[in-house]
Amino acid sequence: MTDLSDLPPARPWRSSALWPAAALLASLALWGYAVTHTDVSGLGDFGLVGALHPAFWAGLALLTAGFWLTLRGPYRHPAWAPAYVVGLLVMERATQAVVYPTPLYAWAWKHDAVIDHLLTAGRLQSADVVGDMAVYDQWPGFFAAQAALVKLLGVDSAAQFMAWWPLVSSLILLLPLLLMYRTFTEDRRLVWLAVWIFSVANWVGQDYFSPQSVAFALHLGILAIVLRRYAGGTDRPAGGPRQAVWTVLLTLLVVAVVISHQLTPGMLVVSLAVLFFARHYRDKVPLITTAVIFLAWCLTAALPFLSATMPDMLRSIGDIGGNVATGYGATPTGTGAVTTSWVARLLSASVLLLAAVGALRQPVLRHRALPLLLLALAPLPMFAASSYGSEMIFRVLMFMLPGAAFFAAAALLPQARTLTAVEAQGTRPEPRRFVWLPLLALLAGTLAFVPSYSGKDRISYFPPAEVDLVRQVIDKAPDGSLVVAADRNYPLAFADYWRVDHYWFLDDAREHVDRIVREPAATLARDMASVEAPGRAYVLFTRGQFADSEMNGLLDKGQLDRIERSVAASPLFERVAGNSAGSAYALRSGTETPEPKEADR
């Protein structure tokens, strides 16, 4: 499928390069000014959205308009589209790394703790040594690779570079996306617009420092190879030495996925099965290889975890309503949380709607790129499989997105023409509505990414004072100690988990949480009394916990403040650390805890 974009420019490139370069440089200059004039010390309910300098929005709007006009103008050069996409990824994914002095996301800090454990222990360990955290030693691929990277770079921990991981992982995705899209079209407009839409719709956060970020890139890489090298519609002969090389590469990529992540291999098997049984590639090797390697790992290294969780997994099969309902986790509370949640949902819904329009509107493209349409639909059955810890809906959207973005891009472009038709019709301008209406849609989606992706940064960001506070507690805690908190949304929540236990009371049954709210100090003291010397029991209050609890409708600020005041005033506890981000208390040694009231038994 070819388009005007594949014809040589009608006038020298230098004469048409001035305004695309000016627009790109101006947008990046506005971004640079904005990030150096953004204050994140007092994030509100809208997260980074409310803190960003207005120059950021001007720069993002200018970048989007420049990309679209460069893509659609009559004097295009192939270098400008990738340049604008890289500029988009910098503005999207590097902003947080620049404006925040510490890495985001409690889960990223958890993964840093797993890497620290591997470096400390020097080997994988089982559940009888590290308890529930042994699941990470059963899928060690990402963590072992990062531990090697920490040693190679000579840094103290992954925390020193993981803030930049969203940008790195997003840039890595460009290669498999381009390989996949160019399998089905030579139209550079369609390819790069699809990449742009994928980038602005990919708000679900898979790009942070996590096994999912790498596994997803490998997943797309495997699908790109299968579609390009094994597809029945290609003119490449099956078999032969070259095909054997690709099979070996495919096997290595599959192994990397299987040993790194729990969900992605299952999604990969489903995707390959859909393509195979729809007869869109003729070789059984990719599907059989992936299924066998996945099954072998599940029956060996991952068997302890799967044996423990299998009953719950089996109960959730077929419970589509329950799996989808739990997909949003706790209920967003407050204007900011509710608004950003709806913006994110509307952004995803808009891309899926555009994908349906594109598939219906361009039948030639729908026929030629049917495998991408099938890949967009393949993850849907996973709704019936599991809630995946209240995240299945996010993962399904993420795995649908590569195929959906391609057809969404087709909806924003005019009907594709063959090269012969273009030469015959000349370069007649398209109606203005085909230029400006899609630009407005693209601009709205690009701007909507920011609240979708960063609107809850009040939860995700931990200022240096909060990191210092938790570090003080962990560093002074003897082996066998216990750290208690409302929930795990704080930095270093899993630090030194091989020698220090962690307990979050909002994970308990609601009746126990209600008991803590009624009698905070006495109930927490009883919960913490089983710690044996020389270990100590600590209770930790930080702004990250408060933000997460408030914005997700768990406990409100009044309840959390009451719990902290009760502990602070109780003779059962002593204050051991504190700063502007929170405080920590230790259960006094030798203190007898009160018996629970009859109503609480």
Coordinates of C-alpha atoms in Angstrom, one line a residue:
M1 CA 0.0 0.0 0.0
T2 CA 1.7 3.2 -1.2
D3 CA 1.0 6.9 -0.8
L4 CA 2.3 10.3 -1.8
S5 CA 4.6 10.1 1.2
D6 CA 6.7 7.6 -0.8
L7 CA 7.3 9.9 -3.7
P8 CA 10.4 12.1 -3.7
P9 CA 9.8 15.7 -2.6
A10 CA 8.8 18.1 -5.5
R11 CA 11.4 20.7 -4.4
P12 CA 14.8 20.5 -2.7
W13 CA 14.6 19.2 0.8
R14 CA 16.5 22.1 2.3
S15 CA 13.9 24.6 1.1
S16 CA 11.1 22.6 2.9
A17 CA 13.1 21.8 6.1
L18 CA 13.0 25.2 7.8
W19 CA 9.5 25.2 9.3
P20 CA 9.5 21.5 10.5
A21 CA 12.8 22.0 12.2
A22 CA 11.6 25.3 13.7
A23 CA 8.4 23.8 15.0
L24 CA 10.2 20.8 16.5
L25 CA 12.9 22.9 18.2
A26 CA 10.4 25.4 19.4
S27 CA 8.3 22.7 21.0
L28 CA 11.3 21.2 22.7
A29 CA 12.4 24.6 23.9
L30 CA 9.0 25.2 25.4
W31 CA 9.2 21.8 27.1
G32 CA 12.7 22.6 28.5
Y33 CA 11.5 25.9 29.9
A34 CA 8.4 24.3 31.4
V35 CA 10.2 21.5 33.2
T36 CA 12.7 23.9 34.7
H37 CA 9.9 26.1 36.0
T38 CA 7.6 23.4 37.4
D39 CA 7.2 23.1 41.1
V40 CA 6.2 19.6 42.4
S41 CA 6.6 20.3 46.1
G42 CA 2.9 20.6 46.6
L43 CA 1.0 18.3 44.3
G44 CA -2.7 18.5 44.4
D45 CA -5.5 16.1 43.4
F46 CA -4.7 16.5 39.7
G47 CA -1.1 15.4 40.2
L48 CA 1.5 16.7 37.7
V49 CA -1.3 18.2 35.6
G50 CA -1.9 21.0 38.1
A51 CA 1.8 21.7 38.6
L52 CA 3.0 21.9 35.0
H53 CA 4.0 25.2 33.7
P54 CA 1.7 26.4 30.8
A55 CA 4.6 26.3 28.4
F56 CA 4.5 22.5 28.6
W57 CA 1.0 22.5 27.1
A58 CA 2.0 25.0 24.4
G59 CA 5.0 22.9 23.5
L60 CA 3.0 19.7 23.3
A61 CA 0.3 21.3 21.1
L62 CA 2.9 22.8 18.8
L63 CA 4.7 19.4 18.6
T64 CA 1.4 17.7 17.6
A65 CA 0.5 20.2 15.0
G66 CA 4.0 20.2 13.6
F67 CA 4.0 16.4 13.3
W68 CA 0.6 16.3 11.6
L69 CA 1.4 19.0 9.1
T70 CA 4.8 17.5 8.4
L71 CA 3.1 14.1 7.9
R72 CA 0.4 15.4 5.6
G73 CA 2.2 18.3 3.8
P74 CA 3.2 18.0 0.1
Y75 CA 6.9 18.3 0.8
R76 CA 7.7 15.5 3.3
H77 CA 11.1 14.1 4.2
P78 CA 11.2 10.7 5.9
A79 CA 13.4 11.9 8.7
W80 CA 10.8 14.3 10.2
A81 CA 8.2 11.8 11.4
P82 CA 10.6 9.8 13.5
A83 CA 12.1 13.0 14.9
Y84 CA 8.8 14.2 16.0
V85 CA 7.9 10.8 17.6
V86 CA 11.1 10.8 19.6
G87 CA 10.3 14.4 20.6
L88 CA 6.9 13.2 21.8
L89 CA 8.4 10.3 23.8
V90 CA 10.8 12.8 25.5
M91 CA 7.9 15.1 26.4
E92 CA 5.7 12.3 27.6
R93 CA 8.2 10.0 29.3
A94 CA 11.1 12.1 30.4
T95 CA 9.1 14.9 32.1
Q96 CA 8.6 13.0 35.3
A97 CA 12.3 12.0 35.5
V98 CA 13.3 15.7 35.1
V99 CA 10.8 17.3 37.5
Y100 CA 10.9 14.7 40.3
P101 CA 14.0 14.3 42.3
T102 CA 13.2 10.7 43.2
P103 CA 11.7 7.8 41.1
L104 CA 8.0 7.3 40.9
Y105 CA 5.8 4.3 41.8
A106 CA 5.9 2.1 44.8
W107 CA 6.1 -0.9 42.5
A108 CA 9.3 0.4 41.0
W109 CA 10.8 0.6 44.5
K110 CA 9.6 -2.9 45.2
H111 CA 11.4 -4.2 42.1
D112 CA 14.5 -2.3 43.2
A113 CA 14.3 -4.3 46.5
V114 CA 14.1 -7.6 44.6
I115 CA 17.3 -6.7 42.7
D116 CA 18.9 -5.7 45.9
H117 CA 18.0 -9.1 47.3
L118 CA 19.6 -10.9 44.4
L119 CA 22.7 -8.9 44.8
T120 CA 22.8 -9.5 48.5
A121 CA 21.9 -13.2 48.5
G122 CA 23.8 -14.0 45.3
R123 CA 21.2 -16.6 44.3
L124 CA 17.5 -17.4 44.0
Q125 CA 15.7 -18.4 47.2
S126 CA 12.5 -20.2 48.0
A127 CA 9.4 -19.3 50.0
D128 CA 10.7 -20.9 53.2
V129 CA 13.4 -18.1 53.2
V130 CA 11.7 -15.0 51.7
G131 CA 8.0 -15.9 52.0
D132 CA 5.6 -14.5 49.5
M133 CA 8.4 -12.6 47.8
A134 CA 9.8 -15.9 46.4
V135 CA 7.4 -15.4 43.5
Y136 CA 10.0 -12.9 42.0
D137 CA 12.7 -15.5 42.3
Q138 CA 10.5 -17.9 40.3
W139 CA 10.4 -15.4 37.4
P140 CA 13.9 -13.9 37.7
G141 CA 14.7 -12.9 34.2
F142 CA 14.2 -9.1 34.5
F143 CA 15.7 -8.9 38.0
A144 CA 18.8 -10.9 37.1
A145 CA 19.4 -8.7 34.1
Q146 CA 19.0 -5.6 36.1
A147 CA 21.3 -6.9 38.9
A148 CA 23.9 -7.4 36.2
L149 CA 23.3 -3.9 34.9
V150 CA 23.8 -2.4 38.4
K151 CA 27.1 -4.2 38.7
L152 CA 28.1 -3.2 35.2
L153 CA 27.4 0.5 35.8
G154 CA 29.0 0.5 39.2
V155 CA 26.0 2.1 41.0
D156 CA 24.6 1.4 44.4
S157 CA 21.2 0.3 43.3
A158 CA 18.7 0.4 40.4
A159 CA 17.1 3.4 42.0
Q160 CA 19.8 5.6 40.5
F161 CA 18.6 5.0 36.9
M162 CA 15.0 3.6 37.1
A163 CA 13.4 7.1 36.9
W164 CA 14.5 7.1 33.2
W165 CA 13.2 3.6 32.5
P166 CA 9.8 4.8 31.0
L167 CA 11.7 6.7 28.3
V168 CA 14.1 3.9 27.6
S169 CA 11.4 1.2 27.4
S170 CA 9.2 3.4 25.2
L171 CA 12.1 3.9 22.8
I172 CA 12.7 0.2 22.7
L173 CA 9.1 -0.4 21.6
L174 CA 9.7 1.6 18.4
L175 CA 11.6 -1.2 16.7
P176 CA 9.0 -4.0 17.0
L177 CA 6.1 -1.6 16.2
L178 CA 7.8 -0.4 13.1
L179 CA 8.6 -3.9 12.0
M180 CA 5.1 -5.0 12.6
Y181 CA 3.4 -2.1 10.8
R182 CA 5.7 -2.1 7.8
T183 CA 4.8 -5.7 7.2
F184 CA 1.4 -4.5 6.1
T185 CA 2.0 -1.1 4.5
E186 CA 4.7 1.0 2.9
D187 CA 2.7 4.2 3.6
R188 CA 5.0 6.1 6.0
R189 CA 2.1 8.3 7.1
L190 CA 0.1 5.4 8.3
V191 CA 3.1 3.8 10.1
W192 CA 4.2 6.8 12.0
L193 CA 0.7 8.0 12.8
A194 CA 0.0 4.5 14.2
V195 CA 3.2 4.8 16.4
W196 CA 2.1 8.2 17.6
I197 CA -1.4 7.0 18.5
F198 CA 0.1 4.0 20.3
S199 CA 2.4 6.3 22.3
V200 CA -0.4 8.7 23.4
A201 CA -2.9 5.9 24.2
N202 CA -0.4 3.8 26.1
W203 CA -1.2 5.4 29.5
V204 CA -1.6 2.2 31.5
G205 CA 1.9 2.5 33.0
Q206 CA 3.5 -0.7 31.6
D207 CA 6.6 1.4 30.8
Y208 CA 7.8 1.9 34.4
F209 CA 10.7 -0.1 35.9
S210 CA 9.1 -3.5 35.7
P211 CA 9.3 -7.0 34.2
Q212 CA 6.2 -6.1 32.2
S213 CA 8.0 -3.3 30.3
V214 CA 10.6 -5.7 28.9
A215 CA 8.2 -8.6 28.4
F216 CA 5.8 -6.5 26.4
A217 CA 8.6 -5.3 24.1
L218 CA 9.7 -8.9 23.6
H219 CA 6.1 -10.0 23.0
L220 CA 5.8 -7.4 20.2
G221 CA 9.2 -8.4 18.8
I222 CA 8.1 -12.1 18.6
L223 CA 4.8 -11.2 16.9
A224 CA 6.7 -8.9 14.5
I225 CA 9.1 -11.8 13.6
V226 CA 6.2 -14.2 13.1
L227 CA 4.2 -11.9 10.9
R228 CA 7.3 -10.9 8.9
R229 CA 9.1 -14.2 8.5
Y230 CA 6.4 -16.9 8.9
A231 CA 3.3 -15.2 7.4
G232 CA 1.7 -17.2 4.7
G233 CA 1.2 -14.2 2.5
T234 CA 4.9 -13.3 2.2
D235 CA 7.1 -14.3 -0.7
R236 CA 9.8 -15.7 1.6
P237 CA 10.3 -19.4 1.3
A238 CA 9.7 -21.6 4.4
G239 CA 12.6 -23.6 5.7
G240 CA 16.3 -23.3 4.9
P241 CA 19.2 -22.0 6.9
R242 CA 17.9 -18.5 7.2
Q243 CA 14.6 -19.7 8.6
A244 CA 16.5 -21.8 11.1
V245 CA 18.3 -18.7 12.3
W246 CA 15.0 -16.9 12.8
T247 CA 13.6 -19.9 14.7
V248 CA 16.6 -19.9 17.1
L249 CA 16.2 -16.1 17.7
L250 CA 12.5 -16.6 18.2
T251 CA 13.1 -19.3 20.8
L252 CA 15.5 -17.1 22.7
L253 CA 13.0 -14.3 22.8
V254 CA 10.3 -16.7 24.0
V255 CA 12.5 -18.0 26.8
A256 CA 13.3 -14.4 27.9
V257 CA 9.5 -13.7 28.1
V258 CA 8.7 -16.9 29.9
I259 CA 11.3 -16.5 32.7
S260 CA 10.5 -12.8 33.2
H261 CA 6.7 -12.4 33.6
Q262 CA 3.6 -14.4 34.5
L263 CA 0.9 -13.0 32.2
T264 CA 2.7 -12.1 29.0
P265 CA 3.5 -15.7 27.9
G266 CA -0.2 -16.5 28.2
M267 CA -1.1 -13.5 26.1
L268 CA 1.6 -14.6 23.6
V269 CA 0.2 -18.1 23.3
V270 CA -3.3 -16.8 22.7
S271 CA -2.1 -14.3 20.1
L272 CA 0.0 -16.9 18.2
A273 CA -2.9 -19.4 18.4
V274 CA -5.3 -16.8 16.9
L275 CA -3.0 -16.1 14.0
F276 CA -2.3 -19.8 13.4
F277 CA -5.8 -21.0 13.4
A278 CA -6.9 -18.1 11.3
R279 CA -4.3 -19.3 8.8
H280 CA -2.2 -16.2 8.8
Y281 CA 1.1 -18.1 9.1
R282 CA 1.8 -21.6 8.0
D283 CA 4.5 -22.8 10.3
K284 CA 3.5 -24.5 13.6
V285 CA 6.9 -23.9 15.1
P286 CA 6.3 -20.5 16.8
L287 CA 3.1 -21.6 18.5
I288 CA 4.4 -25.0 19.6
T289 CA 7.7 -23.6 20.8
T290 CA 6.0 -20.9 22.9
A291 CA 3.5 -23.3 24.4
V292 CA 6.0 -26.0 25.3
I293 CA 8.5 -23.5 26.9
F294 CA 5.7 -21.8 28.8
L295 CA 4.3 -25.1 30.1
A296 CA 7.7 -26.4 31.0
W297 CA 8.4 -23.3 33.2
C298 CA 5.0 -23.5 34.8
L299 CA 5.6 -27.2 35.8
T300 CA 9.1 -26.6 37.2
A301 CA 10.4 -23.2 38.5
A302 CA 7.0 -21.6 38.8
L303 CA 5.2 -24.6 40.2
P304 CA 5.3 -23.5 43.9
F305 CA 3.5 -20.2 43.2
L306 CA 1.0 -21.7 40.8
S307 CA 0.1 -24.5 43.2
A308 CA -0.7 -22.0 45.9
T309 CA -2.7 -19.6 43.6
M310 CA -4.4 -22.1 41.3
P311 CA -7.6 -22.5 43.3
D312 CA -8.3 -18.8 43.2
M313 CA -7.4 -18.7 39.5
L314 CA -9.8 -21.5 38.7
R315 CA -12.6 -19.8 40.6
S316 CA -12.1 -16.6 38.6
I317 CA -12.4 -18.3 35.2
G318 CA -15.6 -17.3 33.5
D319 CA -16.3 -14.5 36.0
I320 CA -16.1 -11.7 33.4
G321 CA -18.1 -9.2 35.5
G322 CA -16.0 -9.8 38.6
N323 CA -12.7 -9.7 36.7
V324 CA -13.7 -6.4 34.9
A325 CA -15.2 -4.8 38.0
T326 CA -12.0 -5.4 40.1
G327 CA -10.0 -4.0 37.2
Y328 CA -10.2 -0.5 38.5
G329 CA -9.0 -1.4 41.9
A330 CA -10.3 0.8 44.7
T331 CA -12.9 3.5 43.9
P332 CA -11.3 6.8 42.9
T333 CA -12.4 9.5 45.3
G334 CA -12.2 13.3 44.9
T335 CA -12.5 15.5 41.9
G336 CA -9.0 15.0 40.6
A337 CA -9.0 11.2 40.9
V338 CA -12.4 10.8 39.3
T339 CA -11.7 13.3 36.5
T340 CA -8.3 11.8 35.5
S341 CA -9.8 8.2 35.6
W342 CA -12.5 9.3 33.2
V343 CA -10.1 11.0 30.9
A344 CA -8.0 7.8 30.7
R345 CA -11.1 5.7 30.0
L346 CA -12.4 8.1 27.3
L347 CA -8.9 8.2 25.7
S348 CA -8.9 4.4 25.4
A349 CA -12.5 4.2 24.3
S350 CA -11.8 6.9 21.6
V351 CA -8.8 4.9 20.2
L352 CA -10.9 1.7 20.1
L353 CA -13.7 3.5 18.4
L354 CA -11.4 5.1 15.9
A355 CA -9.9 1.6 15.2
A356 CA -13.4 0.3 14.4
V357 CA -14.0 3.2 12.1
G358 CA -10.7 2.7 10.4
A359 CA -11.3 -1.0 9.9
L360 CA -14.8 -0.4 8.4
R361 CA -13.7 2.7 6.3
Q362 CA -10.7 1.1 4.6
P363 CA -11.7 -2.4 3.4
V364 CA -8.5 -2.9 1.4
L365 CA -6.4 -2.2 4.5
R366 CA -8.7 -4.3 6.6
H367 CA -8.1 -7.3 4.3
R368 CA -4.4 -6.8 4.0
A369 CA -3.7 -6.1 7.7
L370 CA -6.3 -8.5 9.1
P371 CA -3.6 -10.1 11.4
L372 CA -3.3 -6.8 13.2
L373 CA -7.0 -6.7 13.7
L374 CA -7.0 -10.2 15.0
L375 CA -4.2 -9.3 17.4
A376 CA -6.3 -6.4 18.7
L377 CA -9.1 -8.7 19.4
A378 CA -7.1 -11.7 20.7
P379 CA -6.6 -10.4 24.3
L380 CA -10.4 -10.0 25.0
P381 CA -10.9 -13.7 26.2
M382 CA -8.4 -12.9 29.0
F383 CA -11.3 -11.1 30.7
A384 CA -12.8 -14.5 31.4
A385 CA -9.5 -16.0 32.7
S386 CA -8.6 -13.9 35.7
S387 CA -8.7 -10.5 37.4
Y388 CA -4.8 -10.5 37.5
G389 CA -4.7 -8.8 40.9
S390 CA -7.3 -6.2 39.8
E391 CA -5.4 -5.2 36.7
M392 CA -6.7 -7.4 33.9
I393 CA -8.6 -4.6 32.2
F394 CA -5.5 -2.5 32.0
R395 CA -3.4 -5.4 30.6
V396 CA -6.0 -6.3 28.0
L397 CA -6.1 -2.7 26.8
M398 CA -2.3 -2.6 26.6
F399 CA -2.1 -5.8 24.5
M400 CA -4.9 -4.6 22.3
L401 CA -3.3 -1.3 21.6
P402 CA -0.7 -2.2 18.9
G403 CA -3.3 -3.5 16.5
A404 CA -5.9 -0.9 17.5
A405 CA -3.5 2.0 17.0
F406 CA -2.8 0.9 13.4
F407 CA -6.5 1.0 12.4
A408 CA -7.1 4.2 14.5
A409 CA -4.4 5.8 12.4
A410 CA -6.2 4.6 9.2
A411 CA -9.4 6.4 10.4
L412 CA -7.6 9.7 10.5
L413 CA -6.1 9.4 7.1
P414 CA -7.8 9.7 3.7
Q415 CA -8.5 6.6 1.6
A416 CA -5.1 5.1 0.6
R417 CA -4.2 5.0 -3.1
T418 CA -1.9 3.0 -5.2
L419 CA 1.1 4.6 -6.7
T420 CA -0.4 4.4 -10.2
A421 CA -3.5 6.2 -9.1
V422 CA -1.5 8.9 -7.4
E423 CA 0.5 9.5 -10.6
A424 CA -2.7 9.7 -12.6
Q425 CA -4.5 12.0 -10.2
G426 CA -1.6 14.3 -9.6
T427 CA -1.3 16.1 -6.3
R428 CA -4.7 17.6 -5.9
P429 CA -5.2 19.0 -2.4
E430 CA -7.6 17.1 -0.1
P431 CA -10.6 18.8 1.3
R432 CA -9.7 20.9 4.3
R433 CA -11.9 18.9 6.7
F434 CA -9.6 15.9 6.1
V435 CA -6.7 17.9 7.4
W436 CA -8.1 19.9 10.3
L437 CA -10.7 17.5 11.9
P438 CA -8.1 14.6 12.3
L439 CA -5.6 17.2 13.6
L440 CA -8.1 18.2 16.3
A441 CA -8.7 14.6 17.2
L442 CA -5.0 13.9 17.4
L443 CA -4.4 17.0 19.5
A444 CA -7.2 16.1 21.9
G445 CA -5.8 12.5 22.4
T446 CA -2.2 13.8 22.8
L447 CA -3.2 16.3 25.4
A448 CA -5.4 13.7 27.2
F449 CA -2.4 11.5 27.7
V450 CA -1.0 13.8 30.3
P451 CA -3.8 13.6 32.9
S452 CA -4.3 9.9 32.1
Y453 CA -0.6 9.1 32.7
S454 CA 0.4 11.7 35.4
G455 CA -2.9 12.8 36.9
K456 CA -2.4 10.6 40.0
D457 CA 1.2 11.6 40.7
R458 CA 0.2 12.7 44.1
I459 CA 0.0 9.0 44.9
S460 CA 3.0 7.9 42.8
Y461 CA 5.6 10.6 43.8
F462 CA 7.6 10.3 47.0
P463 CA 9.7 13.4 47.9
P464 CA 13.2 13.0 49.2
A465 CA 12.1 13.5 52.8
E466 CA 9.8 10.5 52.5
V467 CA 12.6 8.3 51.1
D468 CA 14.9 9.5 53.9
L469 CA 12.3 8.8 56.6
V470 CA 11.7 5.2 55.5
R471 CA 15.5 4.7 55.0
Q472 CA 16.1 5.8 58.6
V473 CA 13.6 3.1 59.9
I474 CA 14.9 0.3 57.7
D475 CA 18.6 1.1 58.6
K476 CA 18.0 1.1 62.3
A477 CA 15.7 -2.0 62.3
P478 CA 17.4 -5.1 63.7
D479 CA 17.0 -8.4 61.9
G480 CA 13.6 -9.9 62.5
S481 CA 11.9 -6.5 62.9
L482 CA 8.4 -5.6 61.6
V483 CA 7.4 -2.4 59.8
V484 CA 3.6 -1.7 59.9
A485 CA 1.9 0.9 57.7
A486 CA -1.6 1.6 56.3
D487 CA -0.7 0.4 52.8
R488 CA 2.4 -0.2 50.7
N489 CA 2.3 3.1 48.8
Y490 CA 5.6 4.5 50.1
P491 CA 9.2 4.2 48.9
L492 CA 11.3 1.2 50.1
A493 CA 8.1 -0.5 51.3
F494 CA 9.8 -3.9 50.6
A495 CA 13.3 -2.9 51.5
D496 CA 15.4 -5.6 53.1
Y497 CA 12.4 -7.9 53.0
W498 CA 14.7 -10.9 53.6
R499 CA 15.4 -9.7 57.1
V500 CA 12.6 -7.3 57.9
D501 CA 8.9 -8.2 57.7
H502 CA 6.3 -5.7 56.3
Y503 CA 2.6 -5.6 57.2
W504 CA -0.1 -3.3 55.7
F505 CA -3.3 -3.2 57.7
L506 CA -5.5 -2.0 54.8
D507 CA -4.9 -5.4 53.3
D508 CA -6.8 -7.0 56.2
A509 CA -10.5 -7.7 56.4
R510 CA -12.7 -4.7 56.8
E511 CA -13.8 -5.5 60.3
H512 CA -10.1 -5.5 61.5
V513 CA -9.5 -2.1 59.7
D514 CA -12.6 -0.8 61.5
R515 CA -11.2 -2.0 64.8
I516 CA -8.0 -0.1 64.1
V517 CA -10.0 3.1 63.4
R518 CA -11.9 2.7 66.6
E519 CA -8.9 1.9 68.9
P520 CA -5.8 2.7 66.9
A521 CA -3.0 2.5 69.4
A522 CA -4.3 -0.5 71.3
T523 CA -5.2 -2.6 68.3
L524 CA -1.9 -1.9 66.5
A525 CA 0.1 -2.7 69.6
R526 CA -1.6 -6.1 69.8
D527 CA -0.9 -6.7 66.2
M528 CA 2.8 -5.9 66.7
A529 CA 3.3 -7.6 70.0
S530 CA 4.5 -10.9 68.5
V531 CA 7.8 -9.6 67.3
E532 CA 10.6 -11.3 69.3
A533 CA 13.8 -9.6 70.4
P534 CA 16.2 -8.4 69.2
G535 CA 13.7 -7.4 66.5
R536 CA 11.5 -4.4 67.0
A537 CA 8.1 -3.4 65.7
Y538 CA 7.6 0.0 64.0
V539 CA 4.5 1.8 62.7
L540 CA 5.1 4.2 59.8
F541 CA 3.0 7.2 58.7
T542 CA 3.9 8.8 55.4
R543 CA 2.3 11.2 52.9
G544 CA 2.3 8.5 50.2
Q545 CA 0.1 6.3 52.3
F546 CA -2.3 9.1 53.1
A547 CA -2.6 10.2 49.4
D548 CA -3.3 6.6 48.2
S549 CA -5.8 5.9 50.9
E550 CA -7.7 9.2 50.4
M551 CA -7.7 9.2 46.5
N552 CA -8.7 5.6 46.3
G553 CA -11.5 5.8 48.9
L554 CA -9.9 3.5 51.5
L555 CA -9.7 5.7 54.6
D556 CA -10.3 9.5 54.6
K557 CA -7.8 12.0 56.0
G558 CA -9.8 12.4 59.3
Q559 CA -9.5 8.6 60.0
L560 CA -5.8 8.5 59.1
D561 CA -5.1 11.5 61.3
R562 CA -6.9 10.0 64.2
I563 CA -4.9 6.8 63.9
E564 CA -1.6 8.7 63.9
R565 CA -2.6 11.0 66.8
S566 CA -3.6 8.0 68.8
V567 CA -0.3 6.3 68.3
A568 CA 1.6 9.5 69.0
A569 CA -0.1 10.0 72.3
S570 CA 0.0 6.4 73.4
P571 CA 2.5 5.3 76.1
L572 CA 2.8 2.1 74.2
F573 CA 4.8 3.8 71.4
E574 CA 7.8 6.0 71.2
R575 CA 8.7 8.3 68.2
V576 CA 11.9 7.2 66.6
A577 CA 12.0 9.3 63.3
G578 CA 10.1 12.1 61.6
N579 CA 10.3 14.9 59.1
S580 CA 8.0 16.9 56.8
A581 CA 6.9 13.7 55.0
G582 CA 5.8 11.7 58.0
S583 CA 6.8 10.0 61.2
A584 CA 7.7 6.6 62.6
Y585 CA 7.0 5.1 66.0
A586 CA 8.3 1.9 67.7
L587 CA 6.5 -0.3 70.1
R588 CA 8.1 0.1 73.5
S589 CA 10.0 -3.0 74.6
G590 CA 8.5 -4.9 77.5
T591 CA 5.1 -3.1 77.3
E592 CA 2.0 -5.2 78.0
T593 CA -0.6 -4.6 75.4
P594 CA -4.2 -4.2 76.5
E595 CA -6.7 -7.0 76.0
P596 CA -9.3 -6.3 73.3
K597 CA -12.7 -5.2 74.3
E598 CA -15.5 -7.8 74.2
A599 CA -17.1 -6.1 71.2
D600 CA -13.8 -6.5 69.3
R601 CA -13.2 -10.2 70.0

